Amino acid sequence: MARNLLIVESPGKIKKLQSILGSAWLVAASVGHIRDLPEDRLGVDTGLKPEYLLTTRGKEVAQKLRGLVAQVDKVYLATDPDREGEAISWHLQQVLKPAHYCRMTFSEITQEAVQTALSQTRTIDLNLVHAQEARRVLDRLVGFQVSPVASRLLGQPVSAGRVQSVALRLVVEQEQAIRQFVSVEHYSAQLEFSQAGTAWTADWKLSPDFVSDQNPYFKDKVLAGTVANLRKVQVLASKDGMARRSPPAPFTTSTLQQAASIVLKLDPKKTMKLAQSLYEQGFITYHRTDSPNLSAEAFREISTYALAHKLNPVPSQRFWKAKAGSQEAHEACRPTHIADKVCGSTSEEEALYRLIRIRALASQLEDAEYATRNVLLEALDPVQGKKIQFEAKGRTLVKAGWLVATQKDQTDESDAEPDNPVPLLKTGDLLTADTGRILTKKTKPPSRYTQASLIKKLEAEEIGRPSTYATIMDTLIKRQYVRVAKQFLYAEPLGESLCAALLQKFSFMELPFTREMEHHLDEIASGKNTYATVVGDAHQKLLYELKGLNTSLPQGRVCPACQQATLFSTKSGKGLPYWRCDSCKAAFADQQGQPGDQFGDRKPVALDPAAPLCPTCKKHHLVQATSKQGNPYWRCTGYPKCSAVFGDNQGQPGSAFGSTAKPKPKSAPRKTSATKAKTTRASRTKPTRNDLL
């Protein structure tokens, strides 16, 4: 009999972990969170205490886990090693209530890592739990309290998000900057030389005689042509040197998403899904990380591998400075075994693994080295009495270093100057240019964000967490606030309208405010602040802003159920009109273009006092409808609690088609051809409940 139970998040980890732990253990998965805030209401009381309910899937998982808990002596909660994972462990402990439990974490699924984790178990870190809880509640407060207001402002259902709306703002403002941009045409000149069959160039070095801070662009094309026609120049200075280029850091969650987007054309959501699968199969370390540094063990393994393959590792481990606010709970994302060149169960997984492996390997190899040469030339003939100078820059790779292992992923922005084989020149040398040409340039508008560059911007501004970026991108696109075309993000009209409705009305739309909130959440995690203080202060500010805005909102048809949002006219899947509230999700019948009685088991709202009461339930009202065949009938608005349907008798409710209560027969009678025909005839004239919505 198994004595211990290990609970992880993903079912994909079970097989690997079971093989490591052996038959004395049971391994089960929570399949993520088993509890969450309710879907149909705010779920946060006046004291800001969240209300947690088992999710639909969580009920089944909890029942199964309770049975396993009863079979073992001790439960090990091994959910992911981050705040979200800590919260999941806490929810499991609260629901399952095991007699003996402990918390353990590992960032790679290997024998060594799991055994080390078993020797370093601890209790649940409630500071991390409260930090995750604060984020969840803050997001819920903004979403549920601001979305109805934004919907009333725009006259259509929209949603606001504490971080999502800030990301939308960045896209919208970039779109507006592009729209307002006016291109400026300006000019320069370039001379081309050749020596022993090798061509090289020198560009006009615009001096303060021609440009200034107030007028940074040279716009005289004729004068630029004169400069391009110069041929005789003299060497004023020539300087040789060496330049080194270091490799980029191993992947964090953010840089992994960026690189995969650029190199593999994967959206962030897809990247995280593939990385999760690689992690669960034991091929990479934990991919949700903001640390750019490897563990000492990983460095030793990479160094040994590099020496064996003549790749020249650095003598001592490289380290990178983490971004401000980084948790650095575990190391950067890397292969669990650097010697494994190919891993993954699909071609996409293999491609992502290759990207992760090459980046980790390159990070601990020697710098690339270049021989550089900078030459300053001066024309012998002045132009308009002013000296004209040209500058030639060249470099040659002399030591590949880490470049032998890496591939371009464009997340490292080291300036890579183009090759320009400038020859060895001495001061005072006289040269004659072969040709010259005018360089016509145009200022370019700001580039639209890609998902990769927007993630980079969010991280640079310390907005949100890398683990949430994929969800943010997916939400903006699904709700049609932005669209993707050729990898670029375009702000849609609805997104621009929503952004305009929220800006200068809510503090959470301001980058400094949102950035500061991330710092407060970090303080909760480290025990330097409390849930009550951070969430309480933010909520008070939000209530103040909502109060100031509600007085100027268009009233429209205010939802009778929640009194907070406007009802919207829409159509059911059957094409029948009805009204719904985007805040509390209440639905109302349509009575000649106006909201009628409320559907469901909530308190009925009779906006039409003349409507007859349902004889069956005597609580809800009847409304007239038409079947698919065009036959009039009457139905109860209390559906699904009351599914009574009545015939039409000269514009008034007639006899009932059937009873709400439909007891099941002990044994269903066998249908004959006669009864089938009777049923078919009845279905042609009798409206069904599916006709209603």
XYZ file of C-alpha atoms in Angstrom, residues 118-544:
427
model
C 11.867 15.830 -0.768
C 14.690 16.668 1.615
C 13.707 20.357 1.712
C 9.963 20.311 2.367
C 8.286 23.221 4.146
C 4.917 24.659 5.076
C 2.794 26.708 2.684
C 4.097 30.256 2.316
C 1.006 32.342 3.105
C 2.726 35.538 1.986
C 2.922 34.126 -1.543
C -0.689 32.969 -1.284
C -1.854 36.419 -0.196
C 0.100 38.075 -3.027
C -1.631 35.835 -5.578
C -4.984 36.387 -3.857
C -4.498 40.162 -3.934
C -3.796 40.088 -7.677
C -6.863 37.942 -8.322
C -9.160 40.135 -6.219
C -7.830 43.387 -7.702
C -8.409 42.018 -11.199
C -11.929 40.950 -10.205
C -12.785 44.347 -8.673
C -11.698 46.186 -11.800
C -13.328 43.712 -14.172
C -16.705 43.490 -12.443
C -17.020 47.115 -11.312
C -15.537 48.980 -14.263
C -16.777 46.834 -17.156
C -20.478 47.731 -16.606
C -19.568 51.417 -16.445
C -17.505 51.192 -19.631
C -20.371 49.335 -21.302
C -22.804 52.109 -20.409
C -20.364 54.727 -21.691
C -20.009 52.978 -25.048
C -23.540 51.639 -25.336
C -22.345 48.091 -25.947
C -20.909 45.311 -23.801
C -17.144 45.636 -23.258
C -14.743 44.485 -20.581
C -12.010 46.282 -18.668
C -8.984 44.668 -17.055
C -6.456 45.990 -14.576
C -3.469 45.021 -16.762
C -5.282 44.099 -19.964
C -6.551 47.661 -20.457
C -3.070 49.117 -19.923
C -1.699 46.800 -22.606
C -4.538 47.947 -24.863
C -3.595 51.556 -24.157
C -0.049 50.938 -25.411
C -1.336 49.481 -28.675
C -3.878 52.283 -29.152
C -1.383 55.052 -28.445
C 1.067 53.506 -30.906
C -1.699 53.380 -33.514
C -2.515 57.045 -32.910
C 1.154 58.025 -33.134
C 1.424 56.255 -36.491
C -1.738 57.967 -37.724
C -0.468 61.414 -36.736
C 3.056 60.877 -38.036
C 4.266 63.130 -40.871
C 7.276 61.799 -42.748
C 10.234 64.094 -43.382
C 12.479 63.561 -46.414
C 16.111 64.377 -45.796
C 19.462 63.753 -47.439
C 23.064 62.753 -46.938
C 25.915 61.614 -49.179
C 28.203 58.612 -49.482
C 31.531 58.075 -51.241
C 32.678 54.676 -52.503
C 36.299 53.631 -52.755
C 38.017 50.499 -54.018
C 41.413 49.019 -53.307
C 42.747 45.789 -54.745
C 39.261 44.859 -55.913
C 37.661 45.432 -52.484
C 35.000 48.128 -52.195
C 34.314 50.174 -49.062
C 32.291 53.270 -48.290
C 32.432 56.437 -46.188
C 29.362 58.458 -45.140
C 29.085 62.232 -44.880
C 29.474 63.241 -41.245
C 26.986 66.077 -40.898
C 28.473 68.807 -38.712
C 26.714 71.609 -36.760
C 27.247 73.758 -39.867
C 24.441 71.799 -41.522
C 22.199 70.358 -38.782
C 21.267 71.271 -35.209
C 19.120 70.033 -32.340
C 16.322 72.301 -33.550
C 16.716 71.167 -37.195
C 18.129 67.638 -37.079
C 17.400 66.783 -40.722
C 19.358 68.059 -43.739
C 16.812 68.878 -46.478
C 18.914 70.531 -49.215
C 19.083 67.884 -51.949
C 21.101 70.090 -54.288
C 23.808 70.668 -51.686
C 23.821 66.954 -50.873
C 24.468 66.313 -54.574
C 27.421 68.690 -54.468
C 28.894 66.776 -51.531
C 28.329 63.455 -53.331
C 30.358 64.788 -56.295
C 33.469 65.379 -54.178
C 36.300 63.014 -55.016
C 39.548 64.142 -53.386
C 39.841 63.448 -49.654
C 42.582 63.209 -47.048
C 42.849 60.907 -44.065
C 42.540 62.940 -40.852
C 42.626 59.973 -38.456
C 42.600 56.182 -38.487
C 42.040 54.091 -35.381
C 42.144 50.315 -35.042
C 40.731 48.460 -32.095
C 38.981 45.368 -30.810
C 35.323 44.960 -29.901
C 33.750 42.176 -27.889
C 30.174 40.988 -28.025
C 28.748 38.946 -25.178
C 25.957 36.402 -25.584
C 22.391 37.120 -24.463
C 21.123 35.670 -21.202
C 19.285 32.333 -20.985
C 15.560 32.591 -21.417
C 13.120 34.043 -18.939
C 9.400 33.596 -19.581
C 9.280 36.953 -21.339
C 12.317 36.534 -23.592
C 11.251 32.986 -24.466
C 7.899 34.291 -25.698
C 9.632 37.053 -27.664
C 12.157 34.775 -29.336
C 9.582 32.109 -30.194
C 7.348 34.776 -31.738
C 10.130 36.131 -33.938
C 11.996 32.968 -34.882
C 9.272 30.317 -34.824
C 6.245 32.565 -35.526
C 4.485 31.216 -32.426
C 2.069 33.368 -30.454
C 2.739 33.588 -26.700
C -0.154 31.296 -25.792
C 1.132 28.558 -28.088
C 4.689 29.026 -26.805
C 3.610 28.555 -23.189
C 1.603 25.468 -24.087
C 4.584 23.873 -25.828
C 6.936 24.851 -22.996
C 4.525 23.346 -20.453
C 4.580 20.072 -22.368
C 8.393 20.063 -22.550
C 8.565 20.702 -18.805
C 6.077 17.951 -18.004
C 8.086 15.481 -20.095
C 11.188 16.399 -18.094
C 13.057 18.016 -21.008
C 13.370 21.579 -19.666
C 13.363 23.314 -16.300
C 10.370 25.339 -15.171
C 9.464 27.858 -17.865
C 7.609 30.386 -15.718
C 10.580 32.330 -14.414
C 11.867 35.882 -14.351
C 15.455 34.944 -13.482
C 18.014 35.192 -16.331
C 20.613 33.144 -14.447
C 21.434 29.443 -14.373
C 22.114 27.305 -11.333
C 25.695 26.365 -10.460
C 24.927 22.738 -11.398
C 23.683 23.795 -14.820
C 26.837 25.842 -15.437
C 29.053 22.901 -14.553
C 27.141 20.625 -16.938
C 27.276 23.159 -19.783
C 30.968 23.826 -19.181
C 31.787 20.101 -19.272
C 29.762 19.632 -22.462
C 31.364 22.654 -24.143
C 34.909 21.491 -23.343
C 34.134 18.041 -24.728
C 32.933 19.627 -27.981
C 35.686 22.296 -28.248
C 33.283 25.208 -27.763
C 35.404 27.243 -25.304
C 33.255 27.947 -22.227
C 33.929 30.921 -19.985
C 36.222 30.126 -17.023
C 33.663 31.338 -14.467
C 29.885 31.471 -14.673
C 28.195 34.427 -16.333
C 25.452 36.251 -14.446
C 22.940 38.858 -15.587
C 21.128 41.483 -13.594
C 17.456 40.597 -13.222
C 14.706 43.076 -14.036
C 13.440 45.253 -11.214
C 10.819 43.413 -9.164
C 11.890 39.979 -10.350
C 11.019 37.153 -7.960
C 13.936 34.935 -9.079
C 12.409 31.994 -7.240
C 14.175 29.593 -9.579
C 16.703 29.630 -12.394
C 16.316 30.541 -16.042
C 14.598 28.149 -18.446
C 17.109 25.597 -19.795
C 17.368 21.952 -20.908
C 17.525 19.482 -18.040
C 20.345 17.744 -19.926
C 22.381 19.955 -22.263
C 23.751 16.935 -24.152
C 20.250 16.100 -25.456
C 20.137 17.893 -28.798
C 16.612 16.872 -29.810
C 13.658 16.604 -27.419
C 9.911 16.900 -27.804
C 6.994 14.845 -29.068
C 6.094 17.178 -31.971
C 8.055 19.230 -34.498
C 6.974 22.442 -32.750
C 8.155 21.159 -29.378
C 11.459 20.144 -30.940
C 11.913 23.605 -32.470
C 11.181 25.354 -29.174
C 13.481 22.987 -27.282
C 16.264 23.718 -29.783
C 15.819 27.450 -29.211
C 15.994 27.004 -25.422
C 19.009 24.711 -25.607
C 21.068 26.901 -27.937
C 20.408 30.010 -25.855
C 21.432 28.276 -22.607
C 24.565 26.792 -24.180
C 25.645 30.048 -25.832
C 25.182 31.999 -22.604
C 28.223 30.328 -21.038
C 30.589 30.451 -24.031
C 33.323 33.002 -24.689
C 32.632 36.428 -26.197
C 32.733 36.982 -29.932
C 35.611 39.309 -30.916
C 35.901 41.762 -33.804
C 38.756 43.795 -35.218
C 37.427 47.340 -35.746
C 38.666 50.259 -37.832
C 37.335 53.838 -37.813
C 38.645 56.318 -40.383
C 37.919 60.068 -40.578
C 38.294 61.703 -43.996
C 38.145 65.352 -45.035
C 37.423 66.658 -48.519
C 40.156 68.797 -49.985
C 37.525 71.091 -51.541
C 35.170 72.863 -49.107
C 31.490 73.356 -49.948
C 30.093 76.877 -49.488
C 33.229 77.631 -47.497
C 32.566 74.814 -45.017
C 34.665 71.724 -44.356
C 33.163 68.412 -45.364
C 34.088 65.265 -43.484
C 33.337 61.608 -44.114
C 33.470 58.671 -41.707
C 34.168 55.023 -42.532
C 33.557 52.265 -40.000
C 34.430 48.641 -40.503
C 34.817 45.480 -38.486
C 35.903 41.892 -39.051
C 35.028 38.859 -36.955
C 38.245 37.336 -35.639
C 36.862 35.002 -32.942
C 33.387 33.518 -33.203
C 33.018 32.584 -29.531
C 29.364 31.957 -28.663
C 28.256 32.716 -32.239
C 29.259 29.191 -33.274
C 26.408 27.821 -31.178
C 23.639 30.387 -31.345
C 21.019 31.293 -33.870
C 19.477 34.680 -34.379
C 16.396 35.174 -32.223
C 16.453 39.003 -32.288
C 15.732 39.414 -28.590
C 19.306 40.601 -28.074
C 19.701 44.087 -29.485
C 23.482 44.419 -29.614
C 24.330 46.674 -32.519
C 25.680 44.543 -35.319
C 27.368 46.915 -37.741
C 27.486 45.742 -41.359
C 30.817 44.570 -42.713
C 32.740 47.395 -44.402
C 36.290 46.260 -45.233
C 38.072 49.573 -44.654
C 41.777 49.136 -45.572
C 44.726 50.079 -43.383
C 45.238 53.832 -43.838
C 47.646 56.380 -42.379
C 47.006 59.956 -41.348
C 47.735 62.261 -44.260
C 47.030 59.697 -46.999
C 45.336 61.185 -50.060
C 42.491 59.170 -51.578
C 40.271 59.502 -54.618
C 36.717 58.231 -54.496
C 35.493 56.119 -57.413
C 31.884 57.289 -57.152
C 29.522 59.163 -54.912
C 25.791 59.192 -54.417
C 23.036 61.052 -52.650
C 21.408 59.137 -49.799
C 17.714 59.915 -49.748
C 16.138 59.116 -46.405
C 12.680 59.391 -44.899
C 11.788 59.450 -41.264
C 9.734 56.400 -40.408
C 6.642 56.284 -38.224
C 6.780 54.320 -34.991
C 6.570 50.617 -35.675
C 3.435 48.823 -34.609
C 3.849 46.403 -31.772
C 4.152 42.723 -32.432
C 3.152 40.395 -29.640
C 6.870 39.986 -28.933
C 7.624 43.709 -28.777
C 4.499 44.445 -26.710
C 5.605 41.837 -24.190
C 9.023 43.478 -24.125
C 7.418 46.876 -23.532
C 5.199 45.564 -20.724
C 8.185 43.972 -19.038
C 10.268 47.137 -19.427
C 7.459 49.175 -17.855
C 7.049 46.539 -15.104
C 3.400 46.088 -16.031
C 1.913 42.721 -15.076
C 3.820 39.472 -14.807
C 5.456 37.502 -17.650
C 3.296 34.497 -16.807
C 0.171 36.573 -17.567
C 1.314 38.085 -20.892
C 0.083 35.210 -23.054
C -3.410 35.479 -21.534
C -3.449 39.257 -22.009
C -2.573 38.970 -25.709
C -5.152 36.259 -26.234
C -7.882 38.297 -24.516
C -7.229 41.486 -26.500
C -7.411 39.571 -29.766
C -10.427 37.397 -28.899
C -12.483 40.389 -27.786
C -11.578 42.195 -31.006
C -9.910 45.140 -29.296
C -6.852 44.497 -31.459
C -6.208 42.352 -34.518
C -3.089 40.651 -35.804
C -1.945 41.139 -39.385
C 1.472 39.891 -40.517
C 2.441 39.568 -36.843
C 1.686 43.260 -36.121
C -0.988 44.388 -33.658
C -3.532 46.886 -35.009
C -5.916 48.704 -32.678
C -9.535 48.087 -33.669
C -12.157 50.881 -33.408
C -13.768 49.163 -30.420
C -10.389 48.998 -28.674
C -9.751 52.689 -29.317
C -13.217 53.616 -28.031
C -12.765 51.533 -24.905
C -9.362 53.064 -24.228
C -10.748 56.594 -24.649
C -13.621 55.766 -22.277
C -11.245 54.667 -19.516
C -8.329 57.075 -19.871
C -8.162 59.960 -17.394
C -11.047 58.408 -15.498
C -9.342 55.480 -13.780
C -5.937 55.343 -12.119
C -5.302 51.739 -13.173
C -4.949 52.983 -16.762
C -1.825 54.959 -15.812
C 1.490 53.151 -16.218
C 3.084 54.495 -12.999
C 0.055 53.412 -10.940
C 0.019 49.925 -12.416
C 3.789 49.632 -12.018
C 3.540 50.669 -8.370
C 0.827 48.084 -7.797
C 3.223 45.354 -8.949
C 5.687 46.567 -6.335
C 2.979 46.392 -3.663
C 2.168 42.807 -4.661
C 5.876 41.982 -4.363
C 5.825 43.516 -0.886
C 2.958 41.232 0.126
C 4.942 38.229 -1.148
C 7.972 39.228 0.904
C 5.940 40.022 4.037
C 6.610 43.773 3.871
C 2.967 44.665 3.245
C -0.443 43.120 3.779
C -3.340 42.011 1.623
C -5.779 44.216 3.544
C -3.712 47.375 3.078
C -2.900 46.952 -0.610
C -6.326 45.762 -1.754
C -8.180 48.133 0.607
C -6.347 51.243 -0.599
C -6.750 50.308 -4.254
C -10.447 49.554 -3.833
C -11.155 52.830 -2.069
C -9.507 54.700 -4.922
C -11.521 52.734 -7.461
C -14.806 53.400 -5.624
C -14.023 57.118 -5.511
